[in-house]
XYZ file of C-alpha atoms in Angstrom:
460
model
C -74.858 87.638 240.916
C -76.860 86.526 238.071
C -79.493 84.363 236.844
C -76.611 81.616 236.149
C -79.076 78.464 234.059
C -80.863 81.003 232.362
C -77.651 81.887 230.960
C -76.291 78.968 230.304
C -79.019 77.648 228.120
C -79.533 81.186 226.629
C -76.024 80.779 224.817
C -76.535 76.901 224.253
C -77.986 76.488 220.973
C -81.180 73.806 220.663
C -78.703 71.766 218.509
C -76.124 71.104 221.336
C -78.558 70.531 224.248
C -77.844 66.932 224.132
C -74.275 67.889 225.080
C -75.573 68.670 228.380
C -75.139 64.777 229.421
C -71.272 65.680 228.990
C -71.483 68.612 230.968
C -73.383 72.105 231.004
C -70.622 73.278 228.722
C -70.759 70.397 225.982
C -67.204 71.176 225.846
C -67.407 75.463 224.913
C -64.447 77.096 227.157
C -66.182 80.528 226.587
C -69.073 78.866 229.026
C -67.105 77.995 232.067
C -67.000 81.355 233.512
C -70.757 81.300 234.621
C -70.506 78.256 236.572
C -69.712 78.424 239.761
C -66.932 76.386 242.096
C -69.291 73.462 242.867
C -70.680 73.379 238.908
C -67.063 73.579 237.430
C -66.034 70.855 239.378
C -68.644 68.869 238.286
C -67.815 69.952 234.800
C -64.209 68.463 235.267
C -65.514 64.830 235.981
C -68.322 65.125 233.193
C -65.048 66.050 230.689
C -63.321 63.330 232.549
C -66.335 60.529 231.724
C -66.373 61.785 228.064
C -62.430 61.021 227.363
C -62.666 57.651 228.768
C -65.672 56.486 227.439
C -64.649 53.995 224.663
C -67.083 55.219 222.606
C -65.745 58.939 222.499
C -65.116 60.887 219.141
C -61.929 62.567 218.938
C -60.674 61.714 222.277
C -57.504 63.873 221.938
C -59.899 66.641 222.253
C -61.537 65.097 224.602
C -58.489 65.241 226.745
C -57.545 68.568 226.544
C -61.333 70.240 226.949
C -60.620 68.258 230.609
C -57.549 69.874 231.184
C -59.213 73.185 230.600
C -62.039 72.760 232.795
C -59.451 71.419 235.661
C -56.860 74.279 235.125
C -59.718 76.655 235.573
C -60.515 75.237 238.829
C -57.223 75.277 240.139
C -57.225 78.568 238.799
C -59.969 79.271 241.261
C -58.813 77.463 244.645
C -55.234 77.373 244.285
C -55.095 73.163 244.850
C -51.886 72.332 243.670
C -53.661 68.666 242.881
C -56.255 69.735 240.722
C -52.750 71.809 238.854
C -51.022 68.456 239.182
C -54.478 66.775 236.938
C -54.807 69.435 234.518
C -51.359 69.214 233.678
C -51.539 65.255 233.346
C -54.760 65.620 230.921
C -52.785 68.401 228.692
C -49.857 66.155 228.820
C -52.073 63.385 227.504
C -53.706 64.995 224.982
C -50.734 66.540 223.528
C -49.448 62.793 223.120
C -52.609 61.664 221.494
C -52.363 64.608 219.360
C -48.846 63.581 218.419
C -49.456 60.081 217.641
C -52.724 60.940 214.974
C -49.966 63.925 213.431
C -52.350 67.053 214.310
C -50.081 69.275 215.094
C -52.298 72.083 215.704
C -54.043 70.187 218.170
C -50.725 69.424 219.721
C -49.142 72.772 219.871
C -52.962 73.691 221.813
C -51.998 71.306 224.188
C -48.132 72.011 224.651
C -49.623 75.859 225.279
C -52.221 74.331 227.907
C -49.319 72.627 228.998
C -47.290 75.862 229.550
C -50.273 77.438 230.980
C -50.748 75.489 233.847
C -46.782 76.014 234.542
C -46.992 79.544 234.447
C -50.124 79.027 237.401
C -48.152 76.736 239.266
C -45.476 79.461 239.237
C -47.495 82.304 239.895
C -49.457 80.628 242.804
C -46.648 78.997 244.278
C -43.945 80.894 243.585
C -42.246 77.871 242.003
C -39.530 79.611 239.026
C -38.846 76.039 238.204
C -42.242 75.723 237.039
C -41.134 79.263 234.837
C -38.637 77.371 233.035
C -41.058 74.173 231.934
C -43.379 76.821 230.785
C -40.485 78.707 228.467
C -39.811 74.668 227.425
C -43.709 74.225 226.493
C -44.219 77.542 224.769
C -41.205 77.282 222.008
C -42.982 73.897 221.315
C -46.026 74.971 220.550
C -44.463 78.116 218.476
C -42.646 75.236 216.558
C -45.704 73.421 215.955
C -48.396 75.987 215.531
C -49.365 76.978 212.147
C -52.834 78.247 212.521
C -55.252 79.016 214.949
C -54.896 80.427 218.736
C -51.622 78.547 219.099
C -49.058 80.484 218.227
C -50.396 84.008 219.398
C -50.774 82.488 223.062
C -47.132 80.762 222.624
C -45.995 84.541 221.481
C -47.723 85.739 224.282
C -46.624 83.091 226.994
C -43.182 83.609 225.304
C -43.110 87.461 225.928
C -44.213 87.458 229.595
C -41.512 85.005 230.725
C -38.832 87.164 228.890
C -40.258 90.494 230.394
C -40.486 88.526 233.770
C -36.877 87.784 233.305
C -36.192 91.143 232.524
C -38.118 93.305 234.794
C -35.389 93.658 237.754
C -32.704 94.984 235.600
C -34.549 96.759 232.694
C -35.346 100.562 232.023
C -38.173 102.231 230.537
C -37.168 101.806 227.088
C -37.154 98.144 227.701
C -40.683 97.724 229.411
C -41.908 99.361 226.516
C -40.019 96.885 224.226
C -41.708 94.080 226.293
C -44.739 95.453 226.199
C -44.524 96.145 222.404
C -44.003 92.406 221.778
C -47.193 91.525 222.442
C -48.911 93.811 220.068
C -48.989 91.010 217.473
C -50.199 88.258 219.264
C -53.140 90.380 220.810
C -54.274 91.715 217.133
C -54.125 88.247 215.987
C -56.485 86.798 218.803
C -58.941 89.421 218.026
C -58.470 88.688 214.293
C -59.817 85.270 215.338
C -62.610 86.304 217.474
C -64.276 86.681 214.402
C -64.759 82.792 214.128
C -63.831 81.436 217.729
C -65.272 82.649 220.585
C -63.077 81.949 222.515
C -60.149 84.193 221.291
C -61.903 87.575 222.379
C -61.590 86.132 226.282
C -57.757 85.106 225.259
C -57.109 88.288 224.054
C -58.358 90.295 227.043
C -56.158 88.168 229.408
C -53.548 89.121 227.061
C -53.781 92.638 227.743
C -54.551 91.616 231.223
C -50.848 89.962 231.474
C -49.113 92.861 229.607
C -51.143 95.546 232.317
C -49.905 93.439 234.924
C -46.123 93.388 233.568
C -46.035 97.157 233.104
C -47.871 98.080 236.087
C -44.515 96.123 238.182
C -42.330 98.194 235.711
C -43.705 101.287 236.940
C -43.845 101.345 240.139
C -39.829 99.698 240.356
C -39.002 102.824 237.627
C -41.228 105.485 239.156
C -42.531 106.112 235.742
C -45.900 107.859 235.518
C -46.041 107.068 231.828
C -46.286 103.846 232.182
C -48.471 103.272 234.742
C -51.197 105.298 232.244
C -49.751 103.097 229.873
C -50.632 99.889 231.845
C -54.119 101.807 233.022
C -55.024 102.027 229.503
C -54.485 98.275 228.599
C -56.720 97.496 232.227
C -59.194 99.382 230.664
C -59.134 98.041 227.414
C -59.452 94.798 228.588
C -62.390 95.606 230.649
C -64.248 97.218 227.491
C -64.008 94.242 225.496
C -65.386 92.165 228.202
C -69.340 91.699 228.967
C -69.139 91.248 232.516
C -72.864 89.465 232.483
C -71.066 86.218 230.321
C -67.304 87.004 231.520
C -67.695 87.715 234.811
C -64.343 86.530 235.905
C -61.850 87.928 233.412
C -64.125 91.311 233.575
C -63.404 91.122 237.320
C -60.008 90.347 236.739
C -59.234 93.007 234.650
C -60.958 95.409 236.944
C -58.447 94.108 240.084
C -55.761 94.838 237.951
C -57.032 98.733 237.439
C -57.531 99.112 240.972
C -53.972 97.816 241.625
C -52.742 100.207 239.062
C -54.522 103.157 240.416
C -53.531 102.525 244.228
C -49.702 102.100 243.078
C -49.611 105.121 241.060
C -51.767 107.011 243.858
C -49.330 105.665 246.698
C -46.698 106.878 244.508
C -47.545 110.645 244.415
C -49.544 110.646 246.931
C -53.062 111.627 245.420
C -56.087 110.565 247.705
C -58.092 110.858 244.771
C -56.370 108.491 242.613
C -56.327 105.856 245.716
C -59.811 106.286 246.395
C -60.723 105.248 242.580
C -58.506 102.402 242.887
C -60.388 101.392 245.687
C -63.847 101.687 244.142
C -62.596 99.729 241.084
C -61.818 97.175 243.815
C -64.562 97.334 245.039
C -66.798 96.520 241.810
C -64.519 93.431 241.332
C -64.845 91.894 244.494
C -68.943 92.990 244.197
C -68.660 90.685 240.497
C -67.096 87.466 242.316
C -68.191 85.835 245.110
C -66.346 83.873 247.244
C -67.865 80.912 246.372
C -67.309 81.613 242.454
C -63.909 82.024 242.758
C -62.317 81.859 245.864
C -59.065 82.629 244.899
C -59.813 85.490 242.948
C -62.177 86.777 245.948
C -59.066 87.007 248.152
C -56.797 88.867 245.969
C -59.490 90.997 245.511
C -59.572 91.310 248.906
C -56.217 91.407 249.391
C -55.604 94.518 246.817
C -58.944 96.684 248.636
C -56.792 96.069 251.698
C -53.584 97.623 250.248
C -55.673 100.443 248.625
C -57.185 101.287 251.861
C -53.165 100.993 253.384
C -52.949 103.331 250.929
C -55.361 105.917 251.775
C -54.538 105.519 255.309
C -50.662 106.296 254.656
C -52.172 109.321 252.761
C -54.678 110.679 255.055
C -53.136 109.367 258.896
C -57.007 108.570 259.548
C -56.563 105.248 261.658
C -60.354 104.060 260.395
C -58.728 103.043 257.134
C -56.209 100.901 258.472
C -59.072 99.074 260.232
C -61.050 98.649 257.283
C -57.767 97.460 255.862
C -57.564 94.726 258.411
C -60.573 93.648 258.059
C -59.921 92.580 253.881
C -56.634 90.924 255.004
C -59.097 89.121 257.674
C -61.281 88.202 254.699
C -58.763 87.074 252.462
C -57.360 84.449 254.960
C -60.438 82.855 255.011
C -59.208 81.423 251.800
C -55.086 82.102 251.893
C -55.349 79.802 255.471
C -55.617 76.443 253.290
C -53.215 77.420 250.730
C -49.619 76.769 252.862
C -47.567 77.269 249.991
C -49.179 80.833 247.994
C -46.985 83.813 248.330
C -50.091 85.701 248.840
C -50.817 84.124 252.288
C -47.014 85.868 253.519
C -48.275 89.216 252.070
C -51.745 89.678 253.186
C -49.976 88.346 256.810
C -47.193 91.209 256.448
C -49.628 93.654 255.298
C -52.282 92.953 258.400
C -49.226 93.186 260.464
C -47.939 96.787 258.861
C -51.679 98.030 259.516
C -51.665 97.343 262.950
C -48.789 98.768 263.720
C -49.124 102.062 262.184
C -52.611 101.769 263.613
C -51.029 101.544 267.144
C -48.657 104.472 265.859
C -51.576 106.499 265.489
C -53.847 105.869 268.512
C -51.489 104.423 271.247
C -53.163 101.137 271.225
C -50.658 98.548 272.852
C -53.461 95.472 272.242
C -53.485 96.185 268.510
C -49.708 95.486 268.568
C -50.155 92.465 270.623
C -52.900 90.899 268.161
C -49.988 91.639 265.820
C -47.513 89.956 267.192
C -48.994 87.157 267.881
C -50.596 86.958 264.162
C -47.395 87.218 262.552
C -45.667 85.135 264.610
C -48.354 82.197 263.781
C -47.960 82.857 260.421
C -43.458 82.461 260.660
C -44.070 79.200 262.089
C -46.786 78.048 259.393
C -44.342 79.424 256.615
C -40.722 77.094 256.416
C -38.288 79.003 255.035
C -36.806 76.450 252.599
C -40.109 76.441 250.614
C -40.869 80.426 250.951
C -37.178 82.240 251.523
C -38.486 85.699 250.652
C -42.216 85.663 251.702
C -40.095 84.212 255.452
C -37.956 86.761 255.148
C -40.884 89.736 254.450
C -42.357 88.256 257.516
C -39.296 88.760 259.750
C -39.593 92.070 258.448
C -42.829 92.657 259.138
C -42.286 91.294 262.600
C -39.360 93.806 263.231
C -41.240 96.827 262.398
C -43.867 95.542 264.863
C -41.270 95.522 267.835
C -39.832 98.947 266.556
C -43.061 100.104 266.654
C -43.566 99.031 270.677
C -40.043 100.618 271.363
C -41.309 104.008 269.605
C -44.813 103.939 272.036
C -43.361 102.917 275.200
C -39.928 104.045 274.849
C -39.239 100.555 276.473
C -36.767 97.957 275.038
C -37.785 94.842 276.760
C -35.390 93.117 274.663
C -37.380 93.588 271.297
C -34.479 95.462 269.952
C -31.859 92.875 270.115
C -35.469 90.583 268.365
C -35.661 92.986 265.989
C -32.325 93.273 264.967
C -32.233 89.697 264.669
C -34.955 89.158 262.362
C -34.199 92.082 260.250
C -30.044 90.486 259.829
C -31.614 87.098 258.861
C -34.092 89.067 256.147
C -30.929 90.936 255.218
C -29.390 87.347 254.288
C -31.862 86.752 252.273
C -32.543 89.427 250.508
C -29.611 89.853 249.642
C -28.902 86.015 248.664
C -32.104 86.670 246.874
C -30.476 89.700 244.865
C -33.640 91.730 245.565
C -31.647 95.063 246.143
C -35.100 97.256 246.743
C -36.129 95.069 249.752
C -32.643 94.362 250.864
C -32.442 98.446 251.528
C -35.777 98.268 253.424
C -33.706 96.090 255.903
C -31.006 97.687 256.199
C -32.324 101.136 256.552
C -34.513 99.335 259.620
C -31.468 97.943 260.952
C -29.655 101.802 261.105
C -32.472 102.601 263.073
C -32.027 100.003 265.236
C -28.674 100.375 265.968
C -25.424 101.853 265.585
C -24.603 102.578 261.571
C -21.473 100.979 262.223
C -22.859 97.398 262.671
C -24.943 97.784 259.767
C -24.520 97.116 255.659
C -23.746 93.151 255.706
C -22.973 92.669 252.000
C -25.132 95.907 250.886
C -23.739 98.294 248.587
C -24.680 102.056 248.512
């Protein structure tokens, strides 16, 4: 991918090689992208040696360069353990900051605090986790008076809200969330200037606000701002040299894939999907799996829905294939991760493939692999820890046996199967208050059987 020690040293000045004894970083965050899984994680236990030593300057710092380096790995692998450390090492530092009265130092650490939150929420789909973050964030806003602490508090702050806000709102209010952070983003680059660092923090910025209005659109509809969440995508990318940022470049490139393939599904222009899957295809090109393995299988993942896409577009049964093949990929990595929302999707998503696949060609043995996949994956996935990725997988299960019924024009009891996965989805759905998916059901369950039975606590 690239010549990664060349690098390294390139952007190590002569002055701070004997940092290298603490780690190939010496302690720079804008470094840890070019290291690789195996080299990160031996960064983590060189930043780990450096705050205990008893001879360590500043070991506040210390403490929270750690918690960096370990929240980047989780980052990476999804390990809720390696979270659960670089939590513990922000939390620590942010009381050593405390106790000396830095409070700029602090508020860092509350944010890093926040941050890993916000990834434990994300990757498994904790909202509890949501809530500490909020906590963490109006902390470090408190405290911060200079520096990259209160921009990323503004910014940690106006995701959350938007977050909050994005099943309910309108357009005029995604573009109020998106306007808020507007200040926060000019102020990181202001501070690029001096630290490094702050560019990076600034693209993820725009990254995060792509991401937020890219969900607004496609729940609204809204053309406008899916070119509005394009744009940012782009922007991001621009900023980025993807030869020293290879991750966040990559990263910003999944997201404009994800925003083309939406929009493309959405009206239904080949063209559009087919650039969404060559933007997909550059990121996964940038990160390997064994860079990133995480980020390798949502870039997988997204390629797969792309190609869904282009398959729903064109009826060419080839793309669903090659679409089975990423979600194939991806589980290489989503297998160990038990607990990630994204392990239910790429499952349902396989599972959808297959059976429009079958659809297509009259394949009964693709539909079988598919059955037996998704089951597998209902009893891997409790339903007390996952409600909604179970219930997308009863779903998903359902439209498999509708499917069969369509081919053969056999029951073979899958009806009454269906209908009984698609009532307990219904529950939760609608327990869930997720109105969108709740309709998916129900319209299933018409088809099913008679409209009479059907509408369990829906509304029209």
């Amino acid at each position: 991918m690239f010549e990664l020690g060349r690098e390294i040293f390139r952007r190590l000045a002569p002055e701070r090689l004997k940092t290298v004894a603490d780690g190939l970083t010496g302690g720079d965050a804008t470094l840890l992208e070019l290291l690789d899984l195996n080299l990160i994680q031996q960064e983590g236990r060189a930043a780990d040696v450096a705050a205990g030593r008893i001879s360590a300057k500043d070991r506040a710092q210390r403490r929270l360069d750690a918690a960096v380096v370990w929240r980047e790995v989780a980052r990476r692998t999804g390990d809720p353990a390696t979270l659960r450390k670089a939590a513990a090492g922000a939390e620590a530092a942010a009381a050593a900051f405390e106790s000396a009265r830095r409070w700029e130092g602090w508020a860092r650490a509350r944010c890093e605090q926040a941050f890993c939150a916000l990834l434990g929420a994300e990757t498994f789909g904790d909202p509890g986790l949501e809530a500490a973050a909020e906590a963490a964030f109006r902390d470090a806003r408190g405290g911060a008076r200079t520096g990259v602490a209160a921009p990323l508090a503004d910014i940690g702050l106006a995701a959350i809200e938007a977050r909050r806000e994005l099943a309910l709102g309108d357009a005029t209010a995604a573009r109020y969330a998106a306007g808020r952070f507007a200040q926060p983003i000019a102020a990181l680059e202001a501070l690029s200037r001096r630290l490094g660092h702050a560019r990076v923090f600034a693209a993820e910025a725009r990254i995060i606000r792509a991401d937020l209005t890219c969900a607004w659109a496609a729940r609204l509809k809204d053309e406008t701002l899916f070119r509005d969440a394009l744009d940012d995508a782009v922007a991001a990318a621009a900023r980025l040299d993807p030869a020293y940022e290879p991750l966040t470049w990559a990263r910003a490139e999944l997201l404009r894939g994800q925003v083309l393939t939406l929009w493309g599904e959405m009206i239904g222009d080949v063209e559009i999907l087919a650039a969404g899957a060559a933007a997909l295809a550059a990121a996964i090109d940038q990160v390997g799996r064994d860079h990133s393995p995480l980020d390798w299988a949502r870039s997988q993942v997204a390629l797969g829905q792309a190609l869904q896409g282009l398959g729903d577009a064109s009826a060419q049964p080839r793309a669903y294939e090659q679409a089975v093949t990423c979600y194939d990929r991806a589980s290489l990595v989503l297998k160990k991760l038990d607990a990630s929302p994204l392990r239910g999707l790429a499952a349902g998503a396989r599972a959808v493939c297959l059976a429009r696949q079958a659809e297509i060609t009259g394949d009964l043995a693709v539909l079988d692999a598919a059955e037996a996949a998704m089951k597998m994956e209902l009893a891997n996935l409790p339903a007390r820890r996952d409600p909604v990725g179970w219930a997308l997988s009863q779903l998903h299960l359902a439209r498999l046996y509708e499917a069969r019924i369509d081919i053969t024009g056999q029951d073979g009891g899958r009806r009454v199967a269906a209908v009984t996965a698609l009532e307990t989805a219904l529950d939760v759905f609608s327990e869930q208050g997720l109105a969108s998916l709740s309709r998916l059901a129900a319209d299933a369950l018409e088809r099913l059987r008679p409209a009479s039975e059907v509408g369990r606590g829906i509304e029209s």
